[in-house]
Backbone as numpy.savetxt, mean C-alpha at the origin, in Angstrom:
# Nx Ny Nz CAx CAy CAz Cx Cy Cz
-21.67 -15.68 -7.76 -22.48 -14.50 -7.76 -21.62 -13.24 -7.76
-20.54 -13.26 -6.93 -19.66 -12.11 -6.87 -18.99 -11.86 -8.22
-18.59 -12.94 -8.87 -17.91 -12.80 -10.15 -18.85 -12.26 -11.22
-20.08 -12.67 -11.19 -21.06 -12.18 -12.16 -21.30 -10.69 -11.96
-21.43 -10.28 -10.70 -21.63 -8.86 -10.40 -20.42 -8.05 -10.83
-19.22 -8.57 -10.56 -17.99 -7.89 -10.95 -17.92 -7.73 -12.47
-18.28 -8.77 -13.19 -18.26 -8.69 -14.66 -19.23 -7.63 -15.17
-20.40 -7.55 -14.54 -21.39 -6.54 -14.94 -20.83 -5.15 -14.69
-20.26 -4.94 -13.51 -19.71 -3.62 -13.18 -18.57 -3.26 -14.12
-17.67 -4.18 -14.37 -16.54 -3.90 -15.26 -17.00 -3.69 -16.69
-17.98 -4.46 -17.13 -18.52 -4.28 -18.48 -19.18 -2.91 -18.62
-19.92 -2.52 -17.62 -20.58 -1.20 -17.66 -19.54 -0.10 -17.68
-18.47 -0.27 -16.91 -17.39 0.72 -16.88 -16.76 0.85 -18.26
-16.45 -0.27 -18.87 -15.84 -0.24 -20.20 -16.79 0.29 -21.25
-18.06 -0.08 -21.15 -19.06 0.39 -22.10 -19.23 1.90 -22.04
-19.33 2.43 -20.84 -19.48 3.87 -20.69 -18.26 4.62 -21.21
-17.09 4.06 -20.97 -15.87 4.68 -21.49 -15.82 4.64 -23.00
-16.29 3.55 -23.58 -16.29 3.42 -25.05 -17.30 4.35 -25.70
-18.37 4.67 -25.01 -19.40 5.53 -25.56 -19.07 7.01 -25.40
-17.92 7.32 -24.81 -17.56 8.71 -24.65 -17.99 9.29 -23.31
-18.68 8.53 -22.50 -19.06 9.00 -21.17 -17.98 8.55 -20.21
-17.35 9.50 -19.57 -16.29 9.11 -18.65 -16.88 8.90 -17.26
-16.49 7.81 -16.65 -16.89 7.55 -15.27 -16.17 8.55 -14.39
-16.77 8.86 -13.29 -16.06 9.71 -12.34 -14.90 8.91 -11.76
-13.94 9.62 -11.29 -12.77 8.97 -10.70 -13.17 8.13 -9.49
-14.08 8.64 -8.70 -14.55 7.90 -7.53 -15.17 6.57 -7.94
-15.91 6.56 -9.04 -16.52 5.32 -9.53 -15.45 4.33 -9.99
-14.42 4.84 -10.63 -13.33 3.95 -11.10 -12.61 3.33 -9.90
-12.34 4.14 -8.90 -11.67 3.61 -7.71 -12.56 2.60 -7.00
-13.84 2.89 -6.93 -14.79 1.94 -6.32 -14.81 0.63 -7.09
-14.74 0.72 -8.42 -14.69 -0.50 -9.25 -13.43 -1.29 -8.97
-12.32 -0.58 -8.80 -11.06 -1.26 -8.49 -11.13 -1.92 -7.12
-11.73 -1.25 -6.16 -11.89 -1.83 -4.82 -12.79 -3.06 -4.85
-13.83 -3.00 -5.66 -14.72 -4.15 -5.80 -13.99 -5.32 -6.46
-13.21 -5.00 -7.47 -12.44 -6.05 -8.15 -11.45 -6.69 -7.17
-10.81 -5.87 -6.33 -9.86 -6.41 -5.35 -10.60 -7.27 -4.32
-11.77 -6.84 -3.90 -12.56 -7.62 -2.94 -12.92 -8.98 -3.51
-13.02 -9.07 -4.83 -13.33 -10.32 -5.50 -12.08 -11.03 -6.02
-10.93 -10.60 -5.52 -9.63 -11.19 -5.89 -9.36 -11.16 -7.38
-9.88 -10.15 -8.08 -9.61 -9.99 -9.49 -8.45 -9.02 -9.65
-7.24 -9.56 -9.55 -6.02 -8.77 -9.56 -5.84 -8.04 -10.89
-6.09 -8.72 -11.99 -5.87 -8.10 -13.30 -6.80 -6.91 -13.53
-8.06 -7.03 -13.13 -9.00 -5.91 -13.28 -8.60 -4.75 -12.38
-8.19 -5.07 -11.16 -7.76 -4.02 -10.23 -6.56 -3.28 -10.79
-5.58 -4.03 -11.27 -4.37 -3.42 -11.83 -4.70 -2.56 -13.04
-5.59 -3.05 -13.90 -5.96 -2.31 -15.11 -6.63 -0.97 -14.76
-7.54 -1.01 -13.81 -8.25 0.21 -13.42 -7.30 1.20 -12.75
-6.49 0.71 -11.83 -5.53 1.59 -11.14 -4.53 2.19 -12.12
-4.05 1.39 -13.04 -3.10 1.88 -14.04 -3.72 2.96 -14.92
-4.98 2.77 -15.28 -5.64 3.77 -16.12 -5.75 5.11 -15.39
-5.89 5.07 -14.08 -5.97 6.31 -13.31 -4.59 6.94 -13.16
-3.61 6.14 -12.78 -2.26 6.64 -12.55 -1.62 7.15 -13.84
-1.91 6.51 -14.95 -1.28 6.88 -16.22 -2.00 8.00 -16.97
-3.00 8.61 -16.35 -3.68 9.73 -16.99 -2.70 10.88 -17.17
-2.79 11.54 -18.32 -1.92 12.69 -18.56 -2.26 13.83 -17.61
-3.53 14.03 -17.39 -3.97 15.13 -16.55 -4.66 14.57 -15.31
-3.92 14.55 -14.20 -4.50 14.06 -12.95 -4.96 15.22 -12.08
-5.06 16.36 -12.68 -5.52 17.53 -11.93 -6.95 17.27 -11.46
-7.22 17.63 -10.24 -8.56 17.43 -9.71 -8.70 16.17 -8.88
-7.65 15.35 -8.84 -7.69 14.16 -7.99 -7.56 14.60 -6.54
-8.42 14.10 -5.69 -8.42 14.46 -4.28 -7.43 13.60 -3.50
-7.04 14.11 -2.36 -6.09 13.40 -1.51 -6.62 12.02 -1.11
-7.90 11.95 -0.76 -8.45 10.66 -0.34 -8.47 9.66 -1.50
-8.63 10.14 -2.71 -8.61 9.23 -3.86 -7.21 8.68 -4.08
-6.19 9.52 -3.93 -4.81 9.03 -4.05 -4.51 8.05 -2.91
-5.02 8.35 -1.73 -4.81 7.45 -0.59 -5.47 6.09 -0.85
-6.67 6.12 -1.40 -7.36 4.87 -1.73 -6.55 4.06 -2.74
-5.97 4.75 -3.72 -5.12 4.06 -4.72 -3.89 3.45 -4.05
-3.31 4.17 -3.10 -2.12 3.63 -2.43 -2.44 2.32 -1.71
-3.60 2.27 -1.08 -4.01 1.03 -0.39 -4.25 -0.08 -1.40
-4.88 0.25 -2.53 -5.09 -0.76 -3.57 -3.77 -1.32 -4.08
-2.78 -0.45 -4.27 -1.47 -0.94 -4.73 -0.78 -1.79 -3.67
-0.97 -1.48 -2.41 -0.41 -2.34 -1.35 -1.10 -3.71 -1.34
-2.40 -3.72 -1.58 -3.13 -4.99 -1.66 -2.67 -5.79 -2.88
-2.43 -5.10 -3.98 -1.91 -5.79 -5.18 -0.56 -6.42 -4.86
0.30 -5.67 -4.18 1.61 -6.20 -3.83 1.49 -7.42 -2.94
0.55 -7.39 -2.01 0.36 -8.53 -1.12 -0.01 -9.79 -1.90
-0.78 -9.63 -2.94 -1.24 -10.78 -3.71 -0.26 -11.22 -4.80
0.53 -10.29 -5.34 1.40 -10.63 -6.47 2.88 -10.54 -6.15
3.23 -9.86 -5.05 4.62 -9.67 -4.66 5.41 -8.90 -5.73
4.74 -8.02 -6.44 5.38 -7.21 -7.47 5.91 -5.92 -6.83
7.24 -5.71 -6.84 7.81 -4.52 -6.19 7.35 -3.20 -6.82
6.94 -3.24 -8.08 6.45 -2.02 -8.73 5.18 -1.52 -8.05
4.39 -2.43 -7.51 3.17 -2.03 -6.80 3.50 -1.19 -5.56
4.59 -1.54 -4.88 5.01 -0.77 -3.71 5.47 0.62 -4.16
6.21 0.68 -5.25 6.66 1.97 -5.78 5.47 2.86 -6.11
4.46 2.29 -6.74 3.27 3.06 -7.08 2.48 3.46 -5.83
2.44 2.58 -4.85 1.77 2.91 -3.59 2.47 4.08 -2.90
3.79 4.06 -2.91 4.58 5.16 -2.32 4.29 6.46 -3.06
4.25 6.39 -4.39 3.95 7.57 -5.20 2.57 8.13 -4.84
1.58 7.27 -4.75 0.21 7.70 -4.41 0.16 8.27 -2.99
0.85 7.62 -2.06 0.91 8.08 -0.68 1.46 9.50 -0.61
2.58 9.70 -1.28 3.22 11.03 -1.28 2.32 12.08 -1.95
1.70 11.71 -3.05 0.81 12.64 -3.74 -0.40 12.98 -2.88
-0.92 12.00 -2.17 -2.07 12.25 -1.28 -1.71 13.31 -0.25
-0.53 13.17 0.35 -0.10 14.15 1.35 0.25 15.49 0.73
0.74 15.49 -0.49 1.05 16.75 -1.18 -0.23 17.51 -1.51
-1.27 16.79 -1.85 -2.55 17.43 -2.20 -3.20 18.03 -0.97
-3.33 17.22 0.08 -3.97 17.70 1.32 -3.60 16.75 2.45
-2.63 17.16 3.24 -2.12 16.29 4.31 -3.19 15.94 5.34
-4.06 16.89 5.66 -5.11 16.62 6.65 -6.09 15.56 6.14
-6.49 15.66 4.88 -7.41 14.68 4.31 -6.77 13.30 4.22
-5.50 13.27 3.82 -4.79 12.00 3.72 -4.69 11.34 5.10
-4.32 12.12 6.09 -4.20 11.60 7.46 -5.54 11.08 7.95
-6.59 11.84 7.71 -7.93 11.42 8.15 -8.33 10.12 7.47
-8.02 9.99 6.18 -8.37 8.76 5.47 -7.63 7.56 6.06
-6.30 7.67 6.20 -5.52 6.54 6.70 -5.93 6.17 8.13
-6.31 7.14 8.94 -6.74 6.85 10.31 -8.12 6.22 10.37
-8.91 6.39 9.31 -10.27 5.85 9.32 -10.38 4.47 8.66
-9.26 3.91 8.25 -9.29 2.60 7.60 -9.80 1.52 8.54
-10.52 0.54 7.99 -10.93 -0.59 8.82 -9.69 -1.37 9.30
-9.85 -2.09 10.36 -8.74 -2.81 10.97 -8.02 -3.71 9.97
-8.75 -4.38 9.10 -8.12 -5.31 8.16 -7.29 -4.60 7.09
-7.44 -3.28 6.93 -6.64 -2.54 5.95 -5.60 -1.64 6.61
-5.66 -1.54 7.90 -4.73 -0.68 8.63 -3.28 -1.10 8.42
-3.06 -2.39 8.26 -1.69 -2.88 8.08 -1.05 -2.30 6.81
-1.84 -2.05 5.78 -1.30 -1.48 4.55 -0.83 -0.05 4.78
-1.60 0.73 5.50 -1.23 2.11 5.78 0.01 2.17 6.68
0.06 1.30 7.67 1.20 1.29 8.58 2.47 0.87 7.85
2.38 -0.15 7.02 3.54 -0.61 6.26 3.99 0.48 5.29
3.04 1.07 4.61 3.35 2.12 3.64 4.00 3.32 4.33
3.47 3.71 5.45 4.05 4.82 6.21 5.48 4.52 6.62
5.74 3.29 7.05 7.09 2.89 7.44 8.04 2.90 6.24
7.57 2.43 5.11 8.40 2.41 3.89 8.77 3.84 3.50
7.77 4.72 3.46 8.03 6.11 3.07 8.97 6.78 4.06
8.75 6.54 5.35 9.63 7.12 6.38 11.07 6.65 6.19
11.25 5.37 5.93 12.59 4.81 5.73 13.24 5.38 4.47
12.47 5.51 3.39 13.02 6.09 2.16 13.40 7.55 2.34
12.62 8.27 3.11 12.86 9.70 3.32 13.94 9.97 4.36
14.24 9.00 5.20 15.22 9.18 6.27 16.21 8.02 6.32
16.99 7.84 5.25 17.89 6.67 5.20 18.99 6.70 6.26
19.34 7.86 6.77 20.38 7.95 7.78 20.00 7.33 9.10
18.73 7.09 9.32 18.28 6.53 10.58 18.45 5.01 10.65
18.81 4.40 9.54 19.03 2.96 9.53 20.44 2.69 10.04
20.59 1.92 11.11 21.92 1.64 11.64 22.79 0.96 10.58
24.06 1.30 10.55 24.95 0.73 9.54 25.13 -0.78 9.72
24.95 -1.27 10.93 25.14 -2.70 11.17 23.81 -3.45 11.31
22.72 -2.91 10.75 21.41 -3.53 10.92 21.33 -4.93 10.32
22.17 -5.22 9.34 22.12 -6.55 8.73 23.40 -7.34 9.00
24.16 -6.92 10.00 25.40 -7.58 10.35 25.12 -8.94 10.95
25.91 -9.90 10.51 25.75 -11.24 11.07 26.47 -11.31 12.42
25.86 -11.97 13.34 26.45 -12.13 14.67 27.24 -13.43 14.66
28.51 -13.32 15.08 29.36 -14.52 15.09 28.96 -15.42 16.27
29.36 -16.67 16.17 29.03 -17.62 17.24 29.75 -17.26 18.53
30.94 -16.63 18.41 31.66 -16.21 19.61 30.87 -15.15 20.36
30.26 -14.22 19.61 29.48 -13.17 20.24 28.23 -13.75 20.90
27.62 -14.72 20.28 26.44 -15.35 20.86 26.83 -16.03 22.16
27.96 -16.71 22.16 28.45 -17.36 23.37 28.70 -16.37 24.48
29.24 -15.20 24.14 29.52 -14.18 25.15 28.22 -13.70 25.79
27.24 -13.52 24.97 25.96 -13.07 25.49 25.35 -14.13 26.39
25.43 -15.39 25.94 24.87 -16.47 26.74 25.64 -16.62 28.05
26.99 -16.49 28.00 27.79 -16.62 29.22 27.47 -15.50 30.19
27.25 -14.32 29.67 26.90 -13.19 30.54 25.58 -13.47 31.24
24.63 -13.98 30.48 23.32 -14.29 31.05 23.46 -15.39 32.09
24.29 -16.41 31.79 24.48 -17.50 32.73 25.13 -17.01 34.02
26.11 -16.10 33.90 26.78 -15.61 35.10 25.84 -14.78 35.95
24.95 -14.05 35.33 23.97 -13.26 36.06 23.03 -14.19 36.82
22.59 -15.24 36.11 21.68 -16.20 36.75 22.38 -16.95 37.87
23.70 -17.23 37.73 24.45 -17.94 38.74 24.63 -17.08 39.99
24.89 -15.79 39.76 25.11 -14.88 40.90 23.86 -14.75 41.76
22.70 -14.87 41.15 21.46 -14.71 41.89 21.16 -15.92 42.77
21.76 -17.07 42.46 21.46 -18.30 43.20 22.11 -18.33 44.51
């Protein structure tokens, strides 16, 4: 039933576009969200790409860019395509450039099941914008000698307490 409804919505979207009637941007984003809810990754990607690749994105609201960023994070979760994260970051930044208050309000109002996308996206953008905050040894391997030293220290502390 969900797939039949999705096909009707997508067909209507394509038909209206072919007839010269342009759907509103909000309707396109809603169609993409519906496609994602029905696990139709290709339809979601196609709709999002058509919005992002528009020559003139003037008039796009901050909340609409924020909605696109979440859709791209959901696409990444399902396909593991790093380009989706890049596009999500782009949408996130554009949302805040358009209207930071609206973007913040949107991300704070997300349902619990989508909050993880906003939190992850915020962390990614923060890390990209502040690379100096990453410790230089964050990926350093710990030698077995160092692990032993830590364990011996813990053992001596536990022994002293006895």
